[in-house]
JSON list of C-alpha atoms and ligand atoms in Angstrom, two decimals:
[
{"chain": "A", "resi": 20, "resn": "UNK", "atom": "CA", "xyz": [12.54, -5.63, -19.15]},
{"chain": "A", "resi": 21, "resn": "UNK", "atom": "CA", "xyz": [15.65, -5.20, -16.98]},
{"chain": "A", "resi": 22, "resn": "UNK", "atom": "CA", "xyz": [16.07, -8.01, -14.39]},
{"chain": "A", "resi": 23, "resn": "UNK", "atom": "CA", "xyz": [15.39, -6.81, -10.84]},
{"chain": "A", "resi": 24, "resn": "UNK", "atom": "CA", "xyz": [18.45, -6.10, -8.71]},
{"chain": "A", "resi": 25, "resn": "UNK", "atom": "CA", "xyz": [17.41, -8.45, -5.93]},
{"chain": "A", "resi": 26, "resn": "UNK", "atom": "CA", "xyz": [17.82, -12.16, -5.33]},
{"chain": "A", "resi": 27, "resn": "UNK", "atom": "CA", "xyz": [14.71, -14.34, -5.23]},
{"chain": "A", "resi": 28, "resn": "UNK", "atom": "CA", "xyz": [13.55, -14.74, -1.70]},
{"chain": "A", "resi": 29, "resn": "UNK", "atom": "CA", "xyz": [11.17, -17.65, -1.51]},
{"chain": "A", "resi": 30, "resn": "UNK", "atom": "CA", "xyz": [10.14, -18.73, 1.99]},
{"chain": "A", "resi": 31, "resn": "UNK", "atom": "CA", "xyz": [11.45, -22.15, 3.11]},
{"chain": "A", "resi": 32, "resn": "UNK", "atom": "CA", "xyz": [9.03, -24.87, 1.98]},
{"chain": "A", "resi": 33, "resn": "UNK", "atom": "CA", "xyz": [7.42, -22.55, -0.57]},
{"chain": "A", "resi": 34, "resn": "UNK", "atom": "CA", "xyz": [8.75, -23.19, -4.08]},
{"chain": "A", "resi": 35, "resn": "UNK", "atom": "CA", "xyz": [7.12, -20.02, -5.44]},
{"chain": "A", "resi": 36, "resn": "UNK", "atom": "CA", "xyz": [7.21, -16.45, -4.13]},
{"chain": "A", "resi": 37, "resn": "UNK", "atom": "CA", "xyz": [4.57, -15.74, -1.49]},
{"chain": "A", "resi": 38, "resn": "UNK", "atom": "CA", "xyz": [2.70, -12.55, -0.62]},
{"chain": "A", "resi": 39, "resn": "UNK", "atom": "CA", "xyz": [1.77, -11.30, 2.82]},
{"chain": "A", "resi": 40, "resn": "UNK", "atom": "CA", "xyz": [-1.19, -8.94, 2.30]},
{"chain": "A", "resi": 41, "resn": "UNK", "atom": "CA", "xyz": [-1.85, -6.23, 4.87]},
{"chain": "A", "resi": 42, "resn": "UNK", "atom": "CA", "xyz": [-4.98, -4.11, 4.47]},
{"chain": "A", "resi": 43, "resn": "UNK", "atom": "CA", "xyz": [-6.71, -1.73, 6.80]},
{"chain": "A", "resi": 44, "resn": "UNK", "atom": "CA", "xyz": [-7.62, 1.81, 7.67]},
{"chain": "A", "resi": 45, "resn": "UNK", "atom": "CA", "xyz": [-5.22, 4.79, 7.56]},
{"chain": "A", "resi": 46, "resn": "UNK", "atom": "CA", "xyz": [-3.01, 4.93, 10.62]},
{"chain": "A", "resi": 47, "resn": "UNK", "atom": "CA", "xyz": [-3.88, 1.41, 11.79]},
{"chain": "A", "resi": 48, "resn": "UNK", "atom": "CA", "xyz": [-0.22, 0.35, 11.81]},
{"chain": "A", "resi": 49, "resn": "UNK", "atom": "CA", "xyz": [0.01, -1.34, 8.40]},
{"chain": "A", "resi": 50, "resn": "UNK", "atom": "CA", "xyz": [3.38, 0.18, 7.45]},
{"chain": "A", "resi": 51, "resn": "UNK", "atom": "CA", "xyz": [5.03, -0.59, 10.76]},
{"chain": "A", "resi": 52, "resn": "UNK", "atom": "CA", "xyz": [3.86, -4.19, 10.62]},
{"chain": "A", "resi": 53, "resn": "UNK", "atom": "CA", "xyz": [4.75, -4.53, 6.92]},
{"chain": "A", "resi": 54, "resn": "UNK", "atom": "CA", "xyz": [8.32, -3.26, 7.51]},
{"chain": "A", "resi": 55, "resn": "UNK", "atom": "CA", "xyz": [8.82, -5.65, 10.41]},
{"chain": "A", "resi": 56, "resn": "UNK", "atom": "CA", "xyz": [7.49, -8.70, 8.58]},
{"chain": "A", "resi": 57, "resn": "UNK", "atom": "CA", "xyz": [9.50, -7.85, 5.45]},
{"chain": "A", "resi": 58, "resn": "UNK", "atom": "CA", "xyz": [12.67, -7.68, 7.53]},
{"chain": "A", "resi": 59, "resn": "UNK", "atom": "CA", "xyz": [11.87, -10.86, 9.42]},
{"chain": "A", "resi": 60, "resn": "UNK", "atom": "CA", "xyz": [11.28, -12.94, 6.28]},
{"chain": "A", "resi": 61, "resn": "UNK", "atom": "CA", "xyz": [13.68, -11.13, 3.92]},
{"chain": "A", "resi": 62, "resn": "UNK", "atom": "CA", "xyz": [10.81, -10.19, 1.57]},
{"chain": "A", "resi": 63, "resn": "UNK", "atom": "CA", "xyz": [10.47, -6.89, -0.28]},
{"chain": "A", "resi": 64, "resn": "UNK", "atom": "CA", "xyz": [8.00, -4.38, 1.08]},
{"chain": "A", "resi": 65, "resn": "UNK", "atom": "CA", "xyz": [5.51, -2.54, -1.14]},
{"chain": "A", "resi": 66, "resn": "UNK", "atom": "CA", "xyz": [3.45, 0.36, 0.18]},
{"chain": "A", "resi": 67, "resn": "UNK", "atom": "CA", "xyz": [0.68, 0.58, -2.42]},
{"chain": "A", "resi": 68, "resn": "UNK", "atom": "CA", "xyz": [-0.71, 3.73, -0.78]},
{"chain": "A", "resi": 69, "resn": "UNK", "atom": "CA", "xyz": [2.57, 5.38, -1.80]},
{"chain": "A", "resi": 70, "resn": "UNK", "atom": "CA", "xyz": [1.84, 4.41, -5.42]},
{"chain": "A", "resi": 71, "resn": "UNK", "atom": "CA", "xyz": [-1.58, 6.13, -5.34]},
{"chain": "A", "resi": 72, "resn": "UNK", "atom": "CA", "xyz": [0.07, 9.07, -3.60]},
{"chain": "A", "resi": 73, "resn": "UNK", "atom": "CA", "xyz": [2.78, 9.27, -6.25]},
{"chain": "A", "resi": 74, "resn": "UNK", "atom": "CA", "xyz": [0.23, 9.44, -9.06]},
{"chain": "A", "resi": 75, "resn": "UNK", "atom": "CA", "xyz": [-1.59, 12.17, -7.10]},
{"chain": "A", "resi": 76, "resn": "UNK", "atom": "CA", "xyz": [1.69, 14.09, -6.75]},
{"chain": "A", "resi": 77, "resn": "UNK", "atom": "CA", "xyz": [2.31, 13.72, -10.48]},
{"chain": "A", "resi": 78, "resn": "UNK", "atom": "CA", "xyz": [-1.18, 15.11, -11.24]},
{"chain": "A", "resi": 79, "resn": "UNK", "atom": "CA", "xyz": [-0.67, 18.04, -8.89]},
{"chain": "A", "resi": 80, "resn": "UNK", "atom": "CA", "xyz": [2.70, 19.01, -10.36]},
{"chain": "A", "resi": 81, "resn": "UNK", "atom": "CA", "xyz": [1.27, 18.82, -13.87]},
{"chain": "A", "resi": 82, "resn": "UNK", "atom": "CA", "xyz": [-1.83, 20.81, -12.86]},
{"chain": "A", "resi": 83, "resn": "UNK", "atom": "CA", "xyz": [-4.15, 17.94, -13.74]},
{"chain": "A", "resi": 84, "resn": "UNK", "atom": "CA", "xyz": [-7.45, 18.33, -11.89]},
{"chain": "A", "resi": 85, "resn": "UNK", "atom": "CA", "xyz": [-7.80, 15.34, -9.53]},
{"chain": "A", "resi": 86, "resn": "UNK", "atom": "CA", "xyz": [-11.58, 15.72, -9.73]},
{"chain": "A", "resi": 87, "resn": "UNK", "atom": "CA", "xyz": [-11.44, 15.13, -13.48]},
{"chain": "A", "resi": 88, "resn": "UNK", "atom": "CA", "xyz": [-10.97, 11.41, -14.25]},
{"chain": "A", "resi": 89, "resn": "UNK", "atom": "CA", "xyz": [-10.00, 12.10, -17.89]},
{"chain": "A", "resi": 90, "resn": "UNK", "atom": "CA", "xyz": [-7.18, 14.44, -16.80]},
{"chain": "A", "resi": 91, "resn": "UNK", "atom": "CA", "xyz": [-5.93, 11.95, -14.21]},
{"chain": "A", "resi": 92, "resn": "UNK", "atom": "CA", "xyz": [-6.04, 9.03, -16.66]},
{"chain": "A", "resi": 93, "resn": "UNK", "atom": "CA", "xyz": [-4.17, 11.07, -19.29]},
{"chain": "A", "resi": 94, "resn": "UNK", "atom": "CA", "xyz": [-1.45, 11.96, -16.77]},
{"chain": "A", "resi": 95, "resn": "UNK", "atom": "CA", "xyz": [-1.20, 8.33, -15.68]},
{"chain": "A", "resi": 96, "resn": "UNK", "atom": "CA", "xyz": [-0.86, 7.03, -19.25]},
{"chain": "A", "resi": 97, "resn": "UNK", "atom": "CA", "xyz": [1.78, 9.62, -20.15]},
{"chain": "A", "resi": 98, "resn": "UNK", "atom": "CA", "xyz": [4.04, 9.08, -17.14]},
{"chain": "A", "resi": 99, "resn": "UNK", "atom": "CA", "xyz": [7.04, 6.80, -17.26]},
{"chain": "A", "resi": 100, "resn": "UNK", "atom": "CA", "xyz": [7.43, 4.64, -14.17]},
{"chain": "A", "resi": 101, "resn": "UNK", "atom": "CA", "xyz": [10.26, 2.69, -12.61]},
{"chain": "A", "resi": 102, "resn": "UNK", "atom": "CA", "xyz": [10.24, 0.47, -9.52]},
{"chain": "A", "resi": 103, "resn": "UNK", "atom": "CA", "xyz": [13.67, 0.63, -7.92]},
{"chain": "A", "resi": 104, "resn": "UNK", "atom": "CA", "xyz": [14.40, -1.31, -4.75]},
{"chain": "A", "resi": 105, "resn": "UNK", "atom": "CA", "xyz": [16.02, 0.49, -1.83]},
{"chain": "A", "resi": 106, "resn": "UNK", "atom": "CA", "xyz": [16.77, -1.28, 1.39]},
{"chain": "A", "resi": 107, "resn": "UNK", "atom": "CA", "xyz": [14.14, -3.97, 0.88]},
{"chain": "A", "resi": 108, "resn": "UNK", "atom": "CA", "xyz": [11.48, -1.53, -0.21]},
{"chain": "A", "resi": 109, "resn": "UNK", "atom": "CA", "xyz": [10.10, -1.28, -3.75]},
{"chain": "A", "resi": 110, "resn": "UNK", "atom": "CA", "xyz": [9.40, 2.34, -4.64]},
{"chain": "A", "resi": 111, "resn": "UNK", "atom": "CA", "xyz": [7.71, 4.00, -7.60]},
{"chain": "A", "resi": 112, "resn": "UNK", "atom": "CA", "xyz": [9.55, 6.74, -9.46]},
{"chain": "A", "resi": 113, "resn": "UNK", "atom": "CA", "xyz": [7.82, 8.79, -12.16]},
{"chain": "A", "resi": 114, "resn": "UNK", "atom": "CA", "xyz": [9.57, 10.41, -15.10]},
{"chain": "A", "resi": 115, "resn": "UNK", "atom": "CA", "xyz": [12.84, 9.51, -13.39]},
{"chain": "A", "resi": 116, "resn": "UNK", "atom": "CA", "xyz": [11.93, 11.49, -10.26]},
{"chain": "A", "resi": 117, "resn": "UNK", "atom": "CA", "xyz": [11.67, 10.19, -6.72]},
{"chain": "A", "resi": 118, "resn": "UNK", "atom": "CA", "xyz": [8.79, 12.15, -5.16]},
{"chain": "A", "resi": 119, "resn": "UNK", "atom": "CA", "xyz": [10.18, 11.43, -1.68]},
{"chain": "A", "resi": 120, "resn": "UNK", "atom": "CA", "xyz": [8.36, 12.91, 1.29]},
{"chain": "A", "resi": 121, "resn": "UNK", "atom": "CA", "xyz": [6.26, 15.21, -0.93]},
{"chain": "A", "resi": 122, "resn": "UNK", "atom": "CA", "xyz": [3.72, 12.37, -1.22]},
{"chain": "A", "resi": 123, "resn": "UNK", "atom": "CA", "xyz": [2.96, 12.71, 2.51]},
{"chain": "A", "resi": 124, "resn": "UNK", "atom": "CA", "xyz": [2.06, 16.41, 2.26]},
{"chain": "A", "resi": 125, "resn": "UNK", "atom": "CA", "xyz": [-1.32, 18.05, 2.79]},
{"chain": "A", "resi": 126, "resn": "UNK", "atom": "CA", "xyz": [-2.02, 18.61, -0.91]},
{"chain": "A", "resi": 127, "resn": "UNK", "atom": "CA", "xyz": [-1.63, 14.91, -1.67]},
{"chain": "A", "resi": 128, "resn": "UNK", "atom": "CA", "xyz": [-3.62, 13.87, 1.44]},
{"chain": "A", "resi": 129, "resn": "UNK", "atom": "CA", "xyz": [-6.54, 15.92, 0.22]},
{"chain": "A", "resi": 130, "resn": "UNK", "atom": "CA", "xyz": [-6.66, 14.51, -3.30]},
{"chain": "A", "resi": 131, "resn": "UNK", "atom": "CA", "xyz": [-5.44, 10.92, -3.07]},
{"chain": "A", "resi": 132, "resn": "UNK", "atom": "CA", "xyz": [-8.84, 9.36, -2.31]},
{"chain": "A", "resi": 133, "resn": "UNK", "atom": "CA", "xyz": [-10.28, 11.16, -5.35]},
{"chain": "A", "resi": 134, "resn": "UNK", "atom": "CA", "xyz": [-7.88, 9.52, -7.75]},
{"chain": "A", "resi": 135, "resn": "UNK", "atom": "CA", "xyz": [-8.07, 6.16, -5.92]},
{"chain": "A", "resi": 136, "resn": "UNK", "atom": "CA", "xyz": [-11.75, 5.83, -6.82]},
{"chain": "A", "resi": 137, "resn": "UNK", "atom": "CA", "xyz": [-11.22, 6.08, -10.60]},
{"chain": "A", "resi": 138, "resn": "UNK", "atom": "CA", "xyz": [-11.70, 2.54, -12.06]},
{"chain": "A", "resi": 139, "resn": "UNK", "atom": "CA", "xyz": [-8.97, 2.97, -14.74]},
{"chain": "A", "resi": 140, "resn": "UNK", "atom": "CA", "xyz": [-6.51, 4.10, -12.08]},
{"chain": "A", "resi": 141, "resn": "UNK", "atom": "CA", "xyz": [-7.30, 1.09, -9.92]},
{"chain": "A", "resi": 142, "resn": "UNK", "atom": "CA", "xyz": [-6.96, -1.31, -12.86]},
{"chain": "A", "resi": 143, "resn": "UNK", "atom": "CA", "xyz": [-3.56, 0.20, -13.74]},
{"chain": "A", "resi": 144, "resn": "UNK", "atom": "CA", "xyz": [-2.36, 0.04, -10.13]},
{"chain": "A", "resi": 145, "resn": "UNK", "atom": "CA", "xyz": [-3.52, -3.55, -9.64]},
{"chain": "A", "resi": 146, "resn": "UNK", "atom": "CA", "xyz": [-1.70, -4.64, -12.82]},
{"chain": "A", "resi": 147, "resn": "UNK", "atom": "CA", "xyz": [1.55, -2.91, -11.75]},
{"chain": "A", "resi": 148, "resn": "UNK", "atom": "CA", "xyz": [1.26, -4.34, -8.22]},
{"chain": "A", "resi": 149, "resn": "UNK", "atom": "CA", "xyz": [0.79, -7.90, -9.48]},
{"chain": "A", "resi": 150, "resn": "UNK", "atom": "CA", "xyz": [3.86, -7.52, -11.72]},
{"chain": "A", "resi": 151, "resn": "UNK", "atom": "CA", "xyz": [5.98, -6.78, -8.66]},
{"chain": "A", "resi": 152, "resn": "UNK", "atom": "CA", "xyz": [6.01, -10.50, -7.85]},
{"chain": "A", "resi": 153, "resn": "UNK", "atom": "CA", "xyz": [8.95, -10.56, -10.31]},
{"chain": "A", "resi": 154, "resn": "UNK", "atom": "CA", "xyz": [11.01, -9.28, -7.37]},
{"chain": "A", "resi": 155, "resn": "UNK", "atom": "CA", "xyz": [10.19, -12.44, -5.38]},
{"chain": "A", "resi": 156, "resn": "UNK", "atom": "CA", "xyz": [8.17, -12.72, -2.17]},
{"chain": "A", "resi": 157, "resn": "UNK", "atom": "CA", "xyz": [6.45, -9.55, -1.00]},
{"chain": "A", "resi": 158, "resn": "UNK", "atom": "CA", "xyz": [4.84, -7.91, 1.97]},
{"chain": "A", "resi": 159, "resn": "UNK", "atom": "CA", "xyz": [2.27, -5.66, 0.30]},
{"chain": "A", "resi": 160, "resn": "UNK", "atom": "CA", "xyz": [0.15, -3.18, 2.24]},
{"chain": "A", "resi": 161, "resn": "UNK", "atom": "CA", "xyz": [-2.88, -1.24, 1.06]},
{"chain": "A", "resi": 162, "resn": "UNK", "atom": "CA", "xyz": [-6.66, -1.40, 0.96]},
{"chain": "A", "resi": 163, "resn": "UNK", "atom": "CA", "xyz": [-7.43, -4.12, -1.59]},
{"chain": "A", "resi": 164, "resn": "UNK", "atom": "CA", "xyz": [-4.42, -6.43, -1.47]},
{"chain": "A", "resi": 165, "resn": "UNK", "atom": "CA", "xyz": [-6.13, -9.42, 0.18]},
{"chain": "A", "resi": 166, "resn": "UNK", "atom": "CA", "xyz": [-9.45, -8.78, -1.59]},
{"chain": "A", "resi": 167, "resn": "UNK", "atom": "CA", "xyz": [-8.28, -8.01, -5.15]},
{"chain": "A", "resi": 168, "resn": "UNK", "atom": "CA", "xyz": [-4.55, -7.72, -5.92]},
{"chain": "A", "resi": 169, "resn": "UNK", "atom": "CA", "xyz": [-3.43, -11.02, -4.37]},
{"chain": "A", "resi": 170, "resn": "UNK", "atom": "CA", "xyz": [-6.80, -12.42, -3.28]},
{"chain": "A", "resi": 171, "resn": "UNK", "atom": "CA", "xyz": [-5.51, -16.00, -3.44]},
{"chain": "A", "resi": 172, "resn": "UNK", "atom": "CA", "xyz": [-2.78, -15.57, -0.81]},
{"chain": "A", "resi": 173, "resn": "UNK", "atom": "CA", "xyz": [-3.43, -17.42, 2.45]},
{"chain": "A", "resi": 174, "resn": "UNK", "atom": "CA", "xyz": [-1.37, -14.82, 4.35]},
{"chain": "A", "resi": 175, "resn": "UNK", "atom": "CA", "xyz": [-3.75, -11.92, 4.90]},
{"chain": "A", "resi": 176, "resn": "UNK", "atom": "CA", "xyz": [-4.23, -9.35, 7.64]},
{"chain": "A", "resi": 177, "resn": "UNK", "atom": "CA", "xyz": [-6.78, -6.63, 8.20]},
{"chain": "A", "resi": 178, "resn": "UNK", "atom": "CA", "xyz": [-5.76, -3.95, 10.71]},
{"chain": "A", "resi": 179, "resn": "UNK", "atom": "CA", "xyz": [-7.94, -1.35, 12.35]},
{"chain": "A", "resi": 180, "resn": "UNK", "atom": "CA", "xyz": [-7.77, 0.88, 15.42]},
{"chain": "A", "resi": 181, "resn": "UNK", "atom": "CA", "xyz": [-9.97, 3.50, 17.08]},
{"chain": "A", "resi": 182, "resn": "UNK", "atom": "CA", "xyz": [-9.91, 6.82, 15.25]},
{"chain": "A", "resi": 183, "resn": "UNK", "atom": "CA", "xyz": [-8.30, 8.59, 18.25]},
{"chain": "A", "resi": 184, "resn": "UNK", "atom": "CA", "xyz": [-5.40, 6.14, 18.29]},
{"chain": "A", "resi": 185, "resn": "UNK", "atom": "CA", "xyz": [-4.88, 6.50, 14.54]},
{"chain": "A", "resi": 186, "resn": "UNK", "atom": "CA", "xyz": [-4.96, 10.31, 14.60]},
{"chain": "A", "resi": 187, "resn": "UNK", "atom": "CA", "xyz": [-2.49, 10.30, 17.50]},
{"chain": "A", "resi": 188, "resn": "UNK", "atom": "CA", "xyz": [-0.09, 8.00, 15.59]},
{"chain": "A", "resi": 189, "resn": "UNK", "atom": "CA", "xyz": [-0.17, 10.15, 12.47]},
{"chain": "A", "resi": 190, "resn": "UNK", "atom": "CA", "xyz": [0.56, 13.30, 14.46]},
{"chain": "A", "resi": 191, "resn": "UNK", "atom": "CA", "xyz": [3.38, 11.55, 16.35]},
{"chain": "A", "resi": 192, "resn": "UNK", "atom": "CA", "xyz": [4.88, 10.74, 12.93]},
{"chain": "A", "resi": 193, "resn": "UNK", "atom": "CA", "xyz": [4.73, 14.47, 12.19]},
{"chain": "A", "resi": 194, "resn": "UNK", "atom": "CA", "xyz": [1.79, 14.35, 9.76]},
{"chain": "A", "resi": 195, "resn": "UNK", "atom": "CA", "xyz": [-1.66, 15.85, 9.89]},
{"chain": "A", "resi": 196, "resn": "UNK", "atom": "CA", "xyz": [-4.32, 14.02, 7.93]},
{"chain": "A", "resi": 197, "resn": "UNK", "atom": "CA", "xyz": [-8.10, 14.03, 7.54]},
{"chain": "A", "resi": 198, "resn": "UNK", "atom": "CA", "xyz": [-8.32, 10.35, 8.46]},
{"chain": "A", "resi": 199, "resn": "UNK", "atom": "CA", "xyz": [-12.05, 10.22, 9.07]},
{"chain": "A", "resi": 200, "resn": "UNK", "atom": "CA", "xyz": [-12.80, 11.83, 5.73]},
{"chain": "A", "resi": 201, "resn": "UNK", "atom": "CA", "xyz": [-10.44, 9.44, 3.93]},
{"chain": "A", "resi": 202, "resn": "UNK", "atom": "CA", "xyz": [-11.94, 6.43, 5.73]},
{"chain": "A", "resi": 203, "resn": "UNK", "atom": "CA", "xyz": [-15.36, 7.42, 4.44]},
{"chain": "A", "resi": 204, "resn": "UNK", "atom": "CA", "xyz": [-14.13, 7.84, 0.86]},
{"chain": "A", "resi": 205, "resn": "UNK", "atom": "CA", "xyz": [-12.08, 4.63, 0.98]},
{"chain": "A", "resi": 206, "resn": "UNK", "atom": "CA", "xyz": [-14.90, 2.45, 2.36]},
{"chain": "A", "resi": 207, "resn": "UNK", "atom": "CA", "xyz": [-17.72, 3.86, 0.23]},
{"chain": "A", "resi": 208, "resn": "UNK", "atom": "CA", "xyz": [-16.12, 4.02, -3.22]},
{"chain": "A", "resi": 209, "resn": "UNK", "atom": "CA", "xyz": [-17.75, 1.88, -5.91]},
{"chain": "A", "resi": 210, "resn": "UNK", "atom": "CA", "xyz": [-14.62, 0.03, -7.09]},
{"chain": "A", "resi": 211, "resn": "UNK", "atom": "CA", "xyz": [-12.64, -2.09, -4.61]},
{"chain": "A", "resi": 212, "resn": "UNK", "atom": "CA", "xyz": [-13.74, -0.38, -1.41]},
{"chain": "A", "resi": 213, "resn": "UNK", "atom": "CA", "xyz": [-11.81, -1.15, 1.74]},
{"chain": "A", "resi": 214, "resn": "UNK", "atom": "CA", "xyz": [-13.33, -4.40, 3.05]},
{"chain": "A", "resi": 215, "resn": "UNK", "atom": "CA", "xyz": [-12.25, -7.24, 5.32]},
{"chain": "A", "resi": 216, "resn": "UNK", "atom": "CA", "xyz": [-11.34, -9.82, 2.70]},
{"chain": "A", "resi": 217, "resn": "UNK", "atom": "CA", "xyz": [-12.36, -13.44, 3.11]},
{"chain": "A", "resi": 218, "resn": "UNK", "atom": "CA", "xyz": [-9.79, -15.32, 5.17]},
{"chain": "A", "resi": 219, "resn": "UNK", "atom": "CA", "xyz": [-8.11, -12.21, 6.59]},
{"chain": "A", "resi": 220, "resn": "UNK", "atom": "CA", "xyz": [-6.88, -12.30, 10.18]},
{"chain": "A", "resi": 221, "resn": "UNK", "atom": "CA", "xyz": [-8.41, -9.21, 11.77]},
{"chain": "A", "resi": 222, "resn": "UNK", "atom": "CA", "xyz": [-6.45, -7.24, 14.37]},
{"chain": "A", "resi": 223, "resn": "UNK", "atom": "CA", "xyz": [-7.54, -4.24, 16.42]},
{"chain": "A", "resi": 224, "resn": "UNK", "atom": "CA", "xyz": [-4.23, -2.50, 17.11]},
{"chain": "A", "resi": 225, "resn": "UNK", "atom": "CA", "xyz": [-5.63, 0.34, 19.28]},
{"chain": "A", "resi": 226, "resn": "UNK", "atom": "CA", "xyz": [-3.97, -0.81, 22.48]},
{"chain": "A", "resi": 227, "resn": "UNK", "atom": "CA", "xyz": [-1.01, -2.67, 20.97]},
{"chain": "A", "resi": 228, "resn": "UNK", "atom": "CA", "xyz": [2.61, -1.68, 20.75]},
{"chain": "A", "resi": 229, "resn": "UNK", "atom": "CA", "xyz": [4.21, -2.40, 17.35]},
{"chain": "A", "resi": 230, "resn": "UNK", "atom": "CA", "xyz": [6.03, -5.32, 18.99]},
{"chain": "A", "resi": 231, "resn": "UNK", "atom": "CA", "xyz": [2.76, -6.84, 20.19]},
{"chain": "A", "resi": 232, "resn": "UNK", "atom": "CA", "xyz": [1.12, -6.51, 16.78]},
{"chain": "A", "resi": 233, "resn": "UNK", "atom": "CA", "xyz": [4.16, -8.06, 15.08]},
{"chain": "A", "resi": 234, "resn": "UNK", "atom": "CA", "xyz": [4.27, -10.95, 17.57]},
{"chain": "A", "resi": 235, "resn": "UNK", "atom": "CA", "xyz": [0.57, -11.74, 16.98]},
{"chain": "A", "resi": 236, "resn": "UNK", "atom": "CA", "xyz": [1.03, -11.56, 13.22]},
{"chain": "A", "resi": 237, "resn": "UNK", "atom": "CA", "xyz": [4.06, -13.86, 13.32]},
{"chain": "A", "resi": 238, "resn": "UNK", "atom": "CA", "xyz": [2.14, -16.40, 15.40]},
{"chain": "A", "resi": 239, "resn": "UNK", "atom": "CA", "xyz": [-0.71, -16.34, 12.91]},
{"chain": "A", "resi": 240, "resn": "UNK", "atom": "CA", "xyz": [1.63, -16.69, 9.92]},
{"chain": "A", "resi": 241, "resn": "UNK", "atom": "CA", "xyz": [3.21, -19.70, 11.57]},
{"chain": "A", "resi": 242, "resn": "UNK", "atom": "CA", "xyz": [-0.22, -21.22, 12.10]},
{"chain": "A", "resi": 243, "resn": "UNK", "atom": "CA", "xyz": [-0.92, -20.64, 8.40]},
{"chain": "A", "resi": 244, "resn": "UNK", "atom": "CA", "xyz": [2.27, -22.40, 7.35]},
{"chain": "A", "resi": 245, "resn": "UNK", "atom": "CA", "xyz": [4.79, -19.61, 6.81]},
{"chain": "B", "resi": 326, "resn": "DC", "atom": "O1", "xyz": [-2.11, 3.99, 2.93]},
{"chain": "B", "resi": 326, "resn": "DC", "atom": "P1", "xyz": [-2.21, 5.47, 2.58]},
{"chain": "B", "resi": 326, "resn": "DC", "atom": "O2", "xyz": [-2.93, 6.28, 3.60]},
{"chain": "B", "resi": 326, "resn": "DC", "atom": "O3", "xyz": [-0.89, 6.05, 2.22]},
{"chain": "B", "resi": 326, "resn": "DC", "atom": "O4", "xyz": [-3.11, 5.47, 1.25]},
{"chain": "B", "resi": 326, "resn": "DC", "atom": "C1", "xyz": [-3.40, 6.65, 0.56]},
{"chain": "B", "resi": 326, "resn": "DC", "atom": "C2", "xyz": [-4.72, 6.53, -0.16]},
{"chain": "B", "resi": 326, "resn": "DC", "atom": "O5", "xyz": [-4.60, 5.62, -1.25]},
{"chain": "B", "resi": 326, "resn": "DC", "atom": "C3", "xyz": [-5.87, 6.03, 0.69]},
{"chain": "B", "resi": 326, "resn": "DC", "atom": "O6", "xyz": [-6.74, 7.09, 1.01]},
{"chain": "B", "resi": 326, "resn": "DC", "atom": "C4", "xyz": [-6.60, 5.06, -0.15]},
{"chain": "B", "resi": 326, "resn": "DC", "atom": "C5", "xyz": [-5.75, 4.81, -1.34]},
{"chain": "B", "resi": 326, "resn": "DC", "atom": "N1", "xyz": [-5.32, 3.41, -1.48]},
{"chain": "B", "resi": 326, "resn": "DC", "atom": "C6", "xyz": [-6.16, 2.57, -2.16]},
{"chain": "B", "resi": 326, "resn": "DC", "atom": "O7", "xyz": [-7.25, 2.99, -2.55]},
{"chain": "B", "resi": 326, "resn": "DC", "atom": "N2", "xyz": [-5.79, 1.29, -2.40]},
{"chain": "B", "resi": 326, "resn": "DC", "atom": "C7", "xyz": [-4.61, 0.83, -1.95]},
{"chain": "B", "resi": 326, "resn": "DC", "atom": "N3", "xyz": [-4.25, -0.43, -2.21]},
{"chain": "B", "resi": 326, "resn": "DC", "atom": "C8", "xyz": [-3.75, 1.69, -1.22]},
{"chain": "B", "resi": 326, "resn": "DC", "atom": "C9", "xyz": [-4.16, 2.98, -1.00]}
]
């Protein structure tokens, strides 16, 4: 395996890399908070939703039916992945391609929750996500980071906001998304549904600015020893 092109970035007083886990509903502000915390601590940022989206994009461009687990699993096993780091963010490329903004499109929005409920897909994603600790300390955002992927980390957040606020944020970012529908699929799937993991610091970000959310999170991390 090629060594990662980043220096190790352990937090002061922590001899081993640490993980800040940020879970929550779509549009609750996870990415904004994750980017800010990653910058503040000099950790690498991983958007695990982008990994599920990238597999969905790969299935769509290879005409694999996202409703057919066998077709999705075959596509997943055949693809070649790389995890390059750009500007403090670890991305996932497939078959040497960077899917870029295509993973935020309507086609991917509509199918991503279908592939995210396939147990073999989740097992593959969790294994890849755990391996990313080779890059050093991480801020990892998703749905199951504090409950499954890095359940042992003491640095966990769960973000939520009223549906109206979340829809408004997505449209301000220039995206349209069936958030309610995805919330239902994400919280009711059999394997690793979105849950508030034990020990997570829960934040309702409905009325917060990104600065306020970040300030609260930093205070909590300090309290927890980071
Ligand atoms: O965070 P996002 O909206 O980009 O995530 C896209 C989808 O991926 C979301 O509907 C649920 C799924 N997902 C997941 O199941 N587990 C994760 N750790 C991250 C995302």
